[in-house]
Coordinates of C-alpha atoms in Angstrom, one line a residue:
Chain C
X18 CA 7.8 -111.0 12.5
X19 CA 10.0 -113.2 10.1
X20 CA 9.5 -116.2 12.5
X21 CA 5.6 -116.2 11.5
X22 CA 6.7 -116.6 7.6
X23 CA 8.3 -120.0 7.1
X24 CA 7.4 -122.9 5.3
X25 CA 5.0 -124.4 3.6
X26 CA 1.1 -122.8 4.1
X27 CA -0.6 -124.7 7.3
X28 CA -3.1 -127.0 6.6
X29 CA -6.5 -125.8 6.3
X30 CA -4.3 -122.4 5.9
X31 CA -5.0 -118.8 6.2
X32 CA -7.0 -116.9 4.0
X33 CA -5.7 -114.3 1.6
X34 CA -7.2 -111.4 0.9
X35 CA -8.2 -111.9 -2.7
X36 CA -11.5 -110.2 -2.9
X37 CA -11.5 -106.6 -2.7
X38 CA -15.3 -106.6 -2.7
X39 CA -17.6 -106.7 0.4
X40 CA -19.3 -109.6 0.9
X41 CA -22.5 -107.8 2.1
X42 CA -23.5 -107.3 -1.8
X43 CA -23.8 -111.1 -2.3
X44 CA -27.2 -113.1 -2.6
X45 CA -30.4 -110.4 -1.8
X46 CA -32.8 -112.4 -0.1
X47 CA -36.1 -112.2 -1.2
X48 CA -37.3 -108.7 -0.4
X49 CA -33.9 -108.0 1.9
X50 CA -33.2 -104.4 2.0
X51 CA -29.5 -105.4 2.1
X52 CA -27.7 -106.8 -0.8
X53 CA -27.7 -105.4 -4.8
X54 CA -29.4 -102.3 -5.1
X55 CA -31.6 -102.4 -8.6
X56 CA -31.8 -99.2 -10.7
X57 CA -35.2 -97.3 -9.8
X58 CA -34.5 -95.7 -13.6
X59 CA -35.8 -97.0 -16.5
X60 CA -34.4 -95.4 -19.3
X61 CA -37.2 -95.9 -21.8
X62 CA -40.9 -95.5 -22.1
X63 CA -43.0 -96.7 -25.0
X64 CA -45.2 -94.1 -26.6
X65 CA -47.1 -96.0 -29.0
X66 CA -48.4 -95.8 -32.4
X67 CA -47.7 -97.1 -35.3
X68 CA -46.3 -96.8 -39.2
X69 CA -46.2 -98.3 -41.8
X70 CA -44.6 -98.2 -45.7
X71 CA -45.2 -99.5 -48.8
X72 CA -42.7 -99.3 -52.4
X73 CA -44.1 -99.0 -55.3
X74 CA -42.6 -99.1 -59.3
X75 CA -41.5 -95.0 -59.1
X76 CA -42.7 -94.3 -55.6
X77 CA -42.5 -95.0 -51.8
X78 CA -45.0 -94.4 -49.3
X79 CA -44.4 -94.1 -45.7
X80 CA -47.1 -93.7 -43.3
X81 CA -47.8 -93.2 -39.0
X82 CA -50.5 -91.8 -37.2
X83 CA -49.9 -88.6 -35.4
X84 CA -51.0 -90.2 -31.1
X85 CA -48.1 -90.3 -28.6
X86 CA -49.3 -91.9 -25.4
X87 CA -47.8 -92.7 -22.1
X88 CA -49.9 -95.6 -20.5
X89 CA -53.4 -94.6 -21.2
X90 CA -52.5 -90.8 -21.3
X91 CA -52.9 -89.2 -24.5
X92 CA -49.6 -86.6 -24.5
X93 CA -50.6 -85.4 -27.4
X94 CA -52.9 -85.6 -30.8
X95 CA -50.0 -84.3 -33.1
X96 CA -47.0 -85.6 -32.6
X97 CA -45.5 -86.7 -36.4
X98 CA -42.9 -89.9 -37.0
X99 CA -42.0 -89.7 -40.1
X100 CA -39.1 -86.9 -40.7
X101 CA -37.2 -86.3 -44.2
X102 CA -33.8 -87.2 -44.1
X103 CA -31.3 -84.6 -45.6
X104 CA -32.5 -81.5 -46.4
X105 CA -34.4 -80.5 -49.3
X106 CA -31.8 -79.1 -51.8
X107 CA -32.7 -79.0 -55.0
X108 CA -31.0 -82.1 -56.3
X109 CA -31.3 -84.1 -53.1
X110 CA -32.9 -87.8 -53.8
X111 CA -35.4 -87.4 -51.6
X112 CA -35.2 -89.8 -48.6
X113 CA -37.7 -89.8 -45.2
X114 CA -37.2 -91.9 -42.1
X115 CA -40.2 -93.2 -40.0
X116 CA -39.4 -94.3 -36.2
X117 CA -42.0 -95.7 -33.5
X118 CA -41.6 -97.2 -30.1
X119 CA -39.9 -94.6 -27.8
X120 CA -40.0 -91.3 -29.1
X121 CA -37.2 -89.5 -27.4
X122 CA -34.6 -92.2 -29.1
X123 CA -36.6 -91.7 -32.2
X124 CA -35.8 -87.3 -32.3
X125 CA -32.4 -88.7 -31.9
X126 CA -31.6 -91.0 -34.3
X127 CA -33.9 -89.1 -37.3
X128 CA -31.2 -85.9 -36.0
X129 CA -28.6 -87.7 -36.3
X130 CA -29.2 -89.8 -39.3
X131 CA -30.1 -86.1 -40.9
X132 CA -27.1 -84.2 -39.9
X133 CA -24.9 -87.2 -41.4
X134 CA -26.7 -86.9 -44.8
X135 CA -26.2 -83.2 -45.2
X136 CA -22.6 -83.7 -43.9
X137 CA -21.8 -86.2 -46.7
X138 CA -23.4 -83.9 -49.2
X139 CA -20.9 -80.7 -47.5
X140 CA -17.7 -83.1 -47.8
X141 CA -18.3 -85.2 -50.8
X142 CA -20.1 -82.5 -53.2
X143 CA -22.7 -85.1 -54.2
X144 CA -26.0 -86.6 -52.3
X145 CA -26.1 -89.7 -50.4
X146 CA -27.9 -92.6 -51.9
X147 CA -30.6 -94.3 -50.3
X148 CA -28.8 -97.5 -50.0
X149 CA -25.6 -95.5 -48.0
X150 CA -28.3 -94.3 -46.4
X151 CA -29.7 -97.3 -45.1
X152 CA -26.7 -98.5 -43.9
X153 CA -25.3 -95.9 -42.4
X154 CA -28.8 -96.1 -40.3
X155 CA -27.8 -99.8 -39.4
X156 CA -24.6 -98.6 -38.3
X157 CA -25.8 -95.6 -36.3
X158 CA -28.0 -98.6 -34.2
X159 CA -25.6 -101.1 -33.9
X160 CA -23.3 -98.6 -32.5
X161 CA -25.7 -98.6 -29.4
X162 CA -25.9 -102.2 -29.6
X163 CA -25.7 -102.1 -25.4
X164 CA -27.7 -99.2 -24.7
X165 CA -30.4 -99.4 -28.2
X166 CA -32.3 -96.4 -29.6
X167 CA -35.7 -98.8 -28.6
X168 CA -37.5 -98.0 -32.0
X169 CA -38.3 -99.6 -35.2
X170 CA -37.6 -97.4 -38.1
X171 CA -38.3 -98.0 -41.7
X172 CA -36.4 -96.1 -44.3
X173 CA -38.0 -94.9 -47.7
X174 CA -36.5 -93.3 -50.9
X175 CA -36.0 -94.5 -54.6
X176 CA -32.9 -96.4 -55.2
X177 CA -30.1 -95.4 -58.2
X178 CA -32.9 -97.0 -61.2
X179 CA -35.4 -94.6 -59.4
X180 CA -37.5 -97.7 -58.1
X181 CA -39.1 -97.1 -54.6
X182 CA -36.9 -98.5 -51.7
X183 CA -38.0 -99.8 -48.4
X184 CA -35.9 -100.9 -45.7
X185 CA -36.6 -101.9 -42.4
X186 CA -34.6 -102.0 -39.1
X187 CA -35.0 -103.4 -35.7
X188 CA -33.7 -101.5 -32.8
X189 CA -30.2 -102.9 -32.9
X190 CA -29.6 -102.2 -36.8
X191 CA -30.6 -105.5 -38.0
X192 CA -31.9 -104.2 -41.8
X193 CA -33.6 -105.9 -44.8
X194 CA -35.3 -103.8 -48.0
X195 CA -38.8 -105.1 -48.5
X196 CA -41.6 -104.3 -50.2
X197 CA -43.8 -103.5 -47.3
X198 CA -43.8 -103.0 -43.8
X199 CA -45.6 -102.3 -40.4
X200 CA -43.9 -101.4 -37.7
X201 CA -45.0 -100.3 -33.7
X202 CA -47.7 -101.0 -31.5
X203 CA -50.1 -102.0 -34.4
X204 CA -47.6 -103.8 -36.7
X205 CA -49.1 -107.0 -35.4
X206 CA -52.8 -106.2 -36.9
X207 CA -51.4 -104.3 -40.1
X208 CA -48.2 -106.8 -41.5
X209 CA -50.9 -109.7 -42.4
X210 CA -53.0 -107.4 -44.0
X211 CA -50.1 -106.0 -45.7
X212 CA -49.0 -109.9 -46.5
X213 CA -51.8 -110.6 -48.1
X214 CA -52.9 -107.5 -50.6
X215 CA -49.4 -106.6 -50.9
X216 CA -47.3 -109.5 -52.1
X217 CA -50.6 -111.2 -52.3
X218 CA -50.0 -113.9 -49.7
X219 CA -52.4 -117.1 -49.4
X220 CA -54.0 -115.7 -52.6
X221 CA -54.4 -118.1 -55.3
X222 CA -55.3 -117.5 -58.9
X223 CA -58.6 -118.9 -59.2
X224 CA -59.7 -121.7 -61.1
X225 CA -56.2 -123.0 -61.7
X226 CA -56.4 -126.7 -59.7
X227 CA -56.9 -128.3 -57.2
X228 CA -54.9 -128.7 -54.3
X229 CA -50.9 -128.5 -55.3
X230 CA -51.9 -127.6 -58.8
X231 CA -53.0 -124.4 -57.4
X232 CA -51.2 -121.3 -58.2
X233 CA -50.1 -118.8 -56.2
X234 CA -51.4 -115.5 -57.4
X235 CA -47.8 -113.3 -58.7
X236 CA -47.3 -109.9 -56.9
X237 CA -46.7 -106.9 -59.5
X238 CA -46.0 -103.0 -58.7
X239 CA -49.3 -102.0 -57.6
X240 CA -50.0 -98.0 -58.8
X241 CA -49.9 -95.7 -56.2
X242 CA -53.8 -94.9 -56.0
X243 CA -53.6 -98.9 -54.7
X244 CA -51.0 -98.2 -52.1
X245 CA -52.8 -95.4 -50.8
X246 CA -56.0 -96.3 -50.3
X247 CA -54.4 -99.5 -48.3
X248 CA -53.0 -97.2 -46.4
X249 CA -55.5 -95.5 -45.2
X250 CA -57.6 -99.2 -44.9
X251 CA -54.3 -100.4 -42.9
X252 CA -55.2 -97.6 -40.7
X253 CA -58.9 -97.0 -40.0
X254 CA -59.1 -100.7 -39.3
X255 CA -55.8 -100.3 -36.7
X256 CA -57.3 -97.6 -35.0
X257 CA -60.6 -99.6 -34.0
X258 CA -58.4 -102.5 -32.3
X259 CA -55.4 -100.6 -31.0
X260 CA -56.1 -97.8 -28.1
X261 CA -52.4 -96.5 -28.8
X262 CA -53.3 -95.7 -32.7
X263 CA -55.3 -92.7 -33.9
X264 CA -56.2 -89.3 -33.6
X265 CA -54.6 -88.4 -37.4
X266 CA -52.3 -90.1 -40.2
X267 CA -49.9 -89.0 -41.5
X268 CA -48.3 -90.0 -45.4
X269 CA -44.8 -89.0 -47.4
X270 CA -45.5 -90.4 -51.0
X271 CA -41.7 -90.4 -52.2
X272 CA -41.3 -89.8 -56.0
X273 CA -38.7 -88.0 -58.2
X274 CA -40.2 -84.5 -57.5
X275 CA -39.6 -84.8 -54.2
X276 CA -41.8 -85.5 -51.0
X277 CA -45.4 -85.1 -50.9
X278 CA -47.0 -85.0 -47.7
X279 CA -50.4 -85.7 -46.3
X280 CA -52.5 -85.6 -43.6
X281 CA -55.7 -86.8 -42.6
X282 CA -57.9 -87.2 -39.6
X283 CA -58.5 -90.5 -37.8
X284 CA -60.8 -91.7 -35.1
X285 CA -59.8 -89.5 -31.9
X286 CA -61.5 -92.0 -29.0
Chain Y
X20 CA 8.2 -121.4 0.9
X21 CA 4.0 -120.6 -0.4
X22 CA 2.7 -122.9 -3.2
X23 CA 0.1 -120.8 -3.9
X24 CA 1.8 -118.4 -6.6
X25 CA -1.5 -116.5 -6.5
X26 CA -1.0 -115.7 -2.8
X27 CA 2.5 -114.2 -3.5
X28 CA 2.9 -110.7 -2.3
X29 CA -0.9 -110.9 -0.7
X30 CA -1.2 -109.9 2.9
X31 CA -2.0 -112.6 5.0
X32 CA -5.3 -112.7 6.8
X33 CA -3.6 -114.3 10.0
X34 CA -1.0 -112.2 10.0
X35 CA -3.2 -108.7 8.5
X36 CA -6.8 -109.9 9.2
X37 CA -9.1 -109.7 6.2
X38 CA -9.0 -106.9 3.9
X39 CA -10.8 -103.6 5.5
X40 CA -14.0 -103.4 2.9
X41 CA -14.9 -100.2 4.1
X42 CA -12.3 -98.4 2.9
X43 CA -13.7 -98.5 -0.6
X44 CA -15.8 -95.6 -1.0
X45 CA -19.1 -97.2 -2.1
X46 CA -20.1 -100.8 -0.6
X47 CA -23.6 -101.3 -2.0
X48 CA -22.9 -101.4 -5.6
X49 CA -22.3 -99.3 -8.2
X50 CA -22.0 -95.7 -8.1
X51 CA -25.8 -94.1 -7.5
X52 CA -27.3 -91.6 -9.4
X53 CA -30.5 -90.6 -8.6
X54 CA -32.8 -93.6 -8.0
X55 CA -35.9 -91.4 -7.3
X56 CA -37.4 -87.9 -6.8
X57 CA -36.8 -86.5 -2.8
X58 CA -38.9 -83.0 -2.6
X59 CA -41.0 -83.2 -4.8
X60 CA -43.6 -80.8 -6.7
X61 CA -46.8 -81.7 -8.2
X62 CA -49.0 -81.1 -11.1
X63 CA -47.9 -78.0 -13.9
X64 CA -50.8 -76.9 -16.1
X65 CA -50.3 -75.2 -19.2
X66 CA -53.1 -73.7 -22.2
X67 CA -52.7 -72.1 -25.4
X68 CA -54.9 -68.8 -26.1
X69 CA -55.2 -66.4 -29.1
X70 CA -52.2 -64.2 -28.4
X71 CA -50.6 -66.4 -25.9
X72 CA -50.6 -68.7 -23.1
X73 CA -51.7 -69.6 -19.4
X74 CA -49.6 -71.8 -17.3
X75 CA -50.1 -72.8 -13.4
X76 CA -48.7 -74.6 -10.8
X77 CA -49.1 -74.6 -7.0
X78 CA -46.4 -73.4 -4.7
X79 CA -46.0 -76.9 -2.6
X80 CA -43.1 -78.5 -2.3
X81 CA -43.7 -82.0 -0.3
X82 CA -41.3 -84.7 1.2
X83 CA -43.2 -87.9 0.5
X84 CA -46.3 -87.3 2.0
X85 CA -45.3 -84.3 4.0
X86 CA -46.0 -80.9 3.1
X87 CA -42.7 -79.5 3.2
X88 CA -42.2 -76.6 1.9
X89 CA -45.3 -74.3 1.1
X90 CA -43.8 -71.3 -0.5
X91 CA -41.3 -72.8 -3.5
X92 CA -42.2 -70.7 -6.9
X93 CA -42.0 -73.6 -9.3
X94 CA -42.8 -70.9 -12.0
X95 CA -39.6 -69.5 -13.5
X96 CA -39.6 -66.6 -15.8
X97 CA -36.6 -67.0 -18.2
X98 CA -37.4 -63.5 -20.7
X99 CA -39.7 -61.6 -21.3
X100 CA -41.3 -64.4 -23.6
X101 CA -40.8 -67.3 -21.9
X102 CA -42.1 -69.1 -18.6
X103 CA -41.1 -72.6 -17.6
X104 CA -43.3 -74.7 -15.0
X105 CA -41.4 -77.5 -13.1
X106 CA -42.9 -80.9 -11.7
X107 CA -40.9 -83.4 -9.8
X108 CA -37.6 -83.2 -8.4
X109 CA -37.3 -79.5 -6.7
X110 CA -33.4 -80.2 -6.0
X111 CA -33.1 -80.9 -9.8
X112 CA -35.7 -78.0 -10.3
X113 CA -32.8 -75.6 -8.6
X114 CA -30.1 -77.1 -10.7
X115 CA -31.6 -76.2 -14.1
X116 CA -32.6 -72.8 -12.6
X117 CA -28.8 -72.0 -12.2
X118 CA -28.1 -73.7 -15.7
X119 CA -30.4 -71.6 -17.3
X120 CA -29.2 -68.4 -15.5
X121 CA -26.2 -68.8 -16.5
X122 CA -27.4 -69.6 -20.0
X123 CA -29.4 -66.4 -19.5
X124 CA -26.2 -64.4 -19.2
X125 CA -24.1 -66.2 -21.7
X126 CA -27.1 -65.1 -24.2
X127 CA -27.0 -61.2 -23.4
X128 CA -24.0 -61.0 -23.5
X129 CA -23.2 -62.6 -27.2
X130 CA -22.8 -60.1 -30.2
X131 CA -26.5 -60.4 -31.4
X132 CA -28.2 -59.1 -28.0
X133 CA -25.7 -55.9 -27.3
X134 CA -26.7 -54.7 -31.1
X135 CA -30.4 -55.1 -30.2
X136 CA -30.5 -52.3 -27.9
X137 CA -29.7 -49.9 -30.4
X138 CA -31.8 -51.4 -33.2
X139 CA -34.8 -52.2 -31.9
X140 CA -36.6 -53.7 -35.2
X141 CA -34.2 -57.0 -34.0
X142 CA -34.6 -57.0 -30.2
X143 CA -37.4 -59.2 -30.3
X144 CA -36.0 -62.0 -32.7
X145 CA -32.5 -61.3 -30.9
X146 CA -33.0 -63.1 -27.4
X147 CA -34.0 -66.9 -27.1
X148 CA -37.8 -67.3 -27.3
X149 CA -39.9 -70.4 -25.7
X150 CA -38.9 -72.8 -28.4
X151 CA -35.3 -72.5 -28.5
X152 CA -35.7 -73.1 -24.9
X153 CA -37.5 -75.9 -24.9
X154 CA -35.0 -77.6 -27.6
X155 CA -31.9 -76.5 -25.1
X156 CA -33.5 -78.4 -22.4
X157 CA -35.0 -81.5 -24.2
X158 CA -31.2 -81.8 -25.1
X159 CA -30.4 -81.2 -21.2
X160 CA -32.9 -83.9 -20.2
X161 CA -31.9 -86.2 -22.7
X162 CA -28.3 -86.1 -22.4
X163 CA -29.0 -86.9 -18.5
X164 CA -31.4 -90.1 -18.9
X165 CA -28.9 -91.1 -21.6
X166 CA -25.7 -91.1 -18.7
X167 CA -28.1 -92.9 -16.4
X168 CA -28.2 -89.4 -14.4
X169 CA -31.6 -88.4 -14.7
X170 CA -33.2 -84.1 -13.9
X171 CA -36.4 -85.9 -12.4
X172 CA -38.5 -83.5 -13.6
X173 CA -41.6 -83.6 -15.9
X174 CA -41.5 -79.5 -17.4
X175 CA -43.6 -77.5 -19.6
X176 CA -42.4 -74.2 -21.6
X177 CA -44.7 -72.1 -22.0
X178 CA -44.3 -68.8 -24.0
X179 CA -43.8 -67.2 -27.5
X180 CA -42.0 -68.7 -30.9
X181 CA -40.1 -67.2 -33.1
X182 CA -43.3 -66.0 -34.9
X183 CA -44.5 -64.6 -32.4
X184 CA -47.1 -67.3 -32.3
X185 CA -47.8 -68.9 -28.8
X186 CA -45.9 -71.6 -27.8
X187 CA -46.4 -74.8 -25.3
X188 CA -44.6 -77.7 -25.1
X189 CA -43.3 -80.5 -22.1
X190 CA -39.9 -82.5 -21.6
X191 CA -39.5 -85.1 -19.0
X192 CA -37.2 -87.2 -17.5
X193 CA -36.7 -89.0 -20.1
X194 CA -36.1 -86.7 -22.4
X195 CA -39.7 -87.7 -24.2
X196 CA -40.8 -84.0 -26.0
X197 CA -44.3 -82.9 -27.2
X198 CA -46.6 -80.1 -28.1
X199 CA -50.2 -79.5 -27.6
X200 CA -52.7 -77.0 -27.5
X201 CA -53.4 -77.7 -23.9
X202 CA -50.5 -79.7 -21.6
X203 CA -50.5 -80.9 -17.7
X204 CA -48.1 -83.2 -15.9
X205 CA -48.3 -85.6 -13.3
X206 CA -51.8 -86.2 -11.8
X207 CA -52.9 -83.3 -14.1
X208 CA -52.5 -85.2 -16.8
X209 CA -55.6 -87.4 -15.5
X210 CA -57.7 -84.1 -13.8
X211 CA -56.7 -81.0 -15.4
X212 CA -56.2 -82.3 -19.0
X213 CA -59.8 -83.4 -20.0
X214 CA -61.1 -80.1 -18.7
X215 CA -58.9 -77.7 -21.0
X216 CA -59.4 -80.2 -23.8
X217 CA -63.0 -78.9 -24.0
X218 CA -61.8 -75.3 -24.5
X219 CA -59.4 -76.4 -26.8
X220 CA -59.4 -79.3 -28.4
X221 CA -57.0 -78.9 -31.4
X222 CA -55.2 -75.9 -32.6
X223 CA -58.1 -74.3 -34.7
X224 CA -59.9 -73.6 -31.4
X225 CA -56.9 -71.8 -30.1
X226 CA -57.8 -69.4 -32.4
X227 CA -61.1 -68.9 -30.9
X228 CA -59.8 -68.9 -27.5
X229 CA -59.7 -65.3 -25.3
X230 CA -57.3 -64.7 -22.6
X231 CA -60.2 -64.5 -20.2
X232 CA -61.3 -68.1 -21.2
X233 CA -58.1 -69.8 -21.0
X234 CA -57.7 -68.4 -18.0
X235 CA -60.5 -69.6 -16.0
X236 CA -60.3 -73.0 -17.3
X237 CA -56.2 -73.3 -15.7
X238 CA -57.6 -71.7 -12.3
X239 CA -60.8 -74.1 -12.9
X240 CA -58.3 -76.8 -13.1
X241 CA -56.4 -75.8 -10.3
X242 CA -58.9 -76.0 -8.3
X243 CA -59.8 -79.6 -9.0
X244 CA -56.3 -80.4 -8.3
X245 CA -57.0 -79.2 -5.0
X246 CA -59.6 -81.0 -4.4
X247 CA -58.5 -84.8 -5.5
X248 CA -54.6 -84.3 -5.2
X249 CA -53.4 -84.9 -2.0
X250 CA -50.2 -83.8 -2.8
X251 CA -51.5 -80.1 -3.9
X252 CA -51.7 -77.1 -2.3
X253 CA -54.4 -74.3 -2.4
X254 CA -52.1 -71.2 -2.8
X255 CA -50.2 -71.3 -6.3
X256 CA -48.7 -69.3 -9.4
X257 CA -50.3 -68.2 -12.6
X258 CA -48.2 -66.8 -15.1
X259 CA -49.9 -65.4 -18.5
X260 CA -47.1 -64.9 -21.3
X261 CA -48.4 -62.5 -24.2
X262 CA -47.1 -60.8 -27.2
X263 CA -48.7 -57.5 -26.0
X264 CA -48.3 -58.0 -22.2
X265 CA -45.2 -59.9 -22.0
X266 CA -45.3 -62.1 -19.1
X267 CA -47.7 -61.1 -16.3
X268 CA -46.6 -63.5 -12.7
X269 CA -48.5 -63.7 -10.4
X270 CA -47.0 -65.6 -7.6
X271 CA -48.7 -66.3 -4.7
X272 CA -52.5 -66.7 -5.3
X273 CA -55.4 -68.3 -3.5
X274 CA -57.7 -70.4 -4.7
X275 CA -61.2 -69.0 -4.6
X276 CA -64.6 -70.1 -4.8
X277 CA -64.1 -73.4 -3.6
X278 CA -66.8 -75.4 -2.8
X279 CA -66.6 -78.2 0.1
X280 CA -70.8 -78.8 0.5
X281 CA -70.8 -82.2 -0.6
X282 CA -68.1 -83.4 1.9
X283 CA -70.6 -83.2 4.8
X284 CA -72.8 -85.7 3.4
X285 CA -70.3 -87.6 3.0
X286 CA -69.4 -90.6 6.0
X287 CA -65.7 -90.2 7.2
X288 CA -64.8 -87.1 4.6
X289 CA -64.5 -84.5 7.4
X290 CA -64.3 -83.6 11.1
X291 CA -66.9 -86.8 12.0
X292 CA -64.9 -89.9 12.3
X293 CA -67.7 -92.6 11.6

């Protein structure tokens, strides 16, 4: 066989077997049978609804209506999205989590994000602030940056000055605190709203000039009466536009005693 | 002497031939998990009553459009307070019926369920009720759909708390979880659902809701499965899980009292053609 192996390759030479791979799996045809198999599982589903959470001067409201749908299917009237994050030992700074989109990923995260809490609190001996908190939460998404926990969660306690604290995510950890936010299948209809009586966007203070002259109207803390009653305005009006809001909202008002929680019907059609 | 430093040590093709693909084990792409459901089993319909609850399913199990197997119990009684109805996949159906066996007998025979037979104030709160259940396998279900390795069932556990109080709640495929007075999966959720929501629409109505009643609205709503799912069957399983009674299965029932008057008026429904 030596005879076959001597000098340089022939032109327009043999082939070497380079590719390992078959070469059925290249270029599927338009509807050929043949060629790369897709995945007939899809991982997520989105089961609507919608939150929503507010910070105030001593306080921090989080908020979600209580509907889990799949398609047009209503699984369920009561199914809550807000959970509190850590236990409630007695000198625990309270802190609640709120996640929408798909609720399976949601469970998840709000168990894992609590058993870390009360973990730090075991090792440590002291309780985790909200702001570890919040980015432990950005961690724990980022670290399924390739395979995301597909909800929007919005974090809620009162920072180390005891001022409400907000922060929001997106699915893959990105995180900001704010003063408001709306998140899920609604947070289209409820963030303007929220724009505009919150931090008092496109509001002017009247009388004050004319065109450039004019000055924007300053957001302040609003009291906690304020907050909740647009809230419940954020809500009623979502539920009349969005088929995936409804059936009953849900609020945690965060303060220094602790969580308060309540719940109230909405529109079950 | 070969130029082509990447073809050093390579088997020739003229010498060889090409490389034999089909040695590899799997040519069409990655390794497959299940893509979809084979055998499948239809509808599960679950409602909450006073002291307990009512959950049904049919005892078809089809191949596509085939009527496969007509006698598979896709009711599984796991104690004596909890009952588990299975939709989808009966292959993945079996599997979870041998996990939870064996689950079963890892339970009874841990410390806290050999001292309940001799103290019986415990028994009750000793074994795993419905809920625990239902948490075990929303982890099962989840941990699948999260390896890309889905149970392709939709499943509703049906049964007693730790309370006491009755319990009903679904996992799916997905590993999505929820609770309501009244649950159905699959087509079900679009026939059998509305008419249990008028018994009981929230949990206060539970409350007012007799055995007898909840009762008659899951046969009721088997029955309409059996007329507008073509994938149902009429001879099913009805399984009644109390705090008095325990769990009463029944296994192999037959739909009664149908009514089939208003197919002969209509054009193509029965034995005439046109």
């Amino acid at each position: 066989m030596g005879s076959i192996f001597q000098g340089a390759p022939i032109p327009e030479g043999p082939g070497y077997s380079f590719r390992e791979t078959p070469a059925v799996r290249q270029a599927p045809g338009p509807s050929s049978a043949a060629g790369e198999r897709q995945h007939g599982f899809y991982p997520y589903t989105d089961n609507g609804g919608s939150t929503l959470g507010i910070s105030g001067a001593d306080f921090a409201i989080l908020a979600g209506d209580t509907r889990s749908t799949s398609g047009y299917n209503i699984n369920t009237r009561y199914a809550p999205k807000l959970y509190k994050i850590g236990g409630d030992a007695p000198d625990t700074p309270p802190i609640a989590l709120s996640v929408v989109g798909f609720a399976a990923d949601g469970a998840a995260l709000a168990e894992r994000l609590d058993t870390i809490v009360k973990m730090y609190r075991y090792q440590h001996g002291k309780p985790m602030g909200v702001a570890a908190c919040a980015q432990r939460l950005s961690h724990l998404l980022y670290m399924k940056r390739f395979f995301p926990f597909y909800v929007a969660a919005i974090l809620a306690g009162l920072d180390e000055s005891g001022r409400g604290a907000l922060y929001s995510y997106d699915p893959v950890g990105s995180y900001e605190r704010e003063q408001c936010r709306a998140g899920g299948a609604a947070a289209s209809l409820i963030m303007p709203f929220l724009d505009n009586q919150v931090n008092f966007k496109n509001q002017n203070v009247p009388g004050s000039g004319q065109g450039h002259a004019l000055e924007p109207r300053k957001p302040y803390d609003l009291p906690r009466g304020t907050v909740e009653e647009l809230v419940q305005d954020a809500f009623t009006s979502a539920v009349e536009r969005h088929i995936e809001v409804g059936d009953g909202l849900q609020m945690m008002i965060i303060t220094r005693d602790g969580i308060e929680e309540v719940y109230r019907d909405l529109k079950k059609d | 002497m070969n130029h082509f430093p990447q073809a050093w040590g390579r088997p020739r093709d003229d010498v060889y031939g090409a490389y034999d693909a089909s040695y590899l084990h799997d040519q069409n792409g990655p390794k497959a998990h299940t893509q979809s459901p084979i055998v499948t089993g239809t509808s599960v319909v679950a409602m909450k009553f006073k002291d307990g609850v009512v959950i049904a399913t049919d005892n078809l199990a089809s191949y596509g459009a085939l009527a496969r197997f007509t006698n598979v119990k896709r009711l599984r009684q796991f104690n004596t307070r909890a009952v588990l109805g299975f939709g989808g996949d009966v292959s993945d159906m079996q599997y979870l019926d041998r996990l939870l066996s064996s689950l079963s007998i890892r339970e009874n025979y841990s410390a806290y369920a050999s001292s309940a037979d001799s103290a019986d104030a415990t028994e009750a709160s000793a074994e795993l009720n419905a809920k625990n259940l239902h948490t075990y396998l929303s982890k099962v279900m989840y941990k699948r759909r999260s390896d890309f390795n889905p149970l392709w069932n939709a499943i509703l556990v049906a049964g007693l708390d730790g309370d006491g109080k009755p319990f009903l709640a679904s996992a799916d495929l997905l590993g999505s979880t929820f609770s309501a007075p009244s649950l159905a999966t699959g087509f079900g959720a679009h026939l059998a659902q509305p008419m249990m929501r008028r018994v009981v629409p929230n949990e206060a109505a539970v409350a007012n809701t007799t055995r007898e009643m909840a009762e008659k609205a899951v046969r009721d709503a088997m029955k309409v499965l059996f007329y507008r799912d073509a994938r149902s069957m009429d001879r099913y399983s009805i399984a009644i899980v109390s705090k008095e009674g325990g769990v009463e299965m029944m296994e192999d029932e037959q739909l009664e009292g149908q009514s089939w008057a208003f197919a002969d008026r209509i054009r193509g429904y029965g034995t005439q053609v046109n």
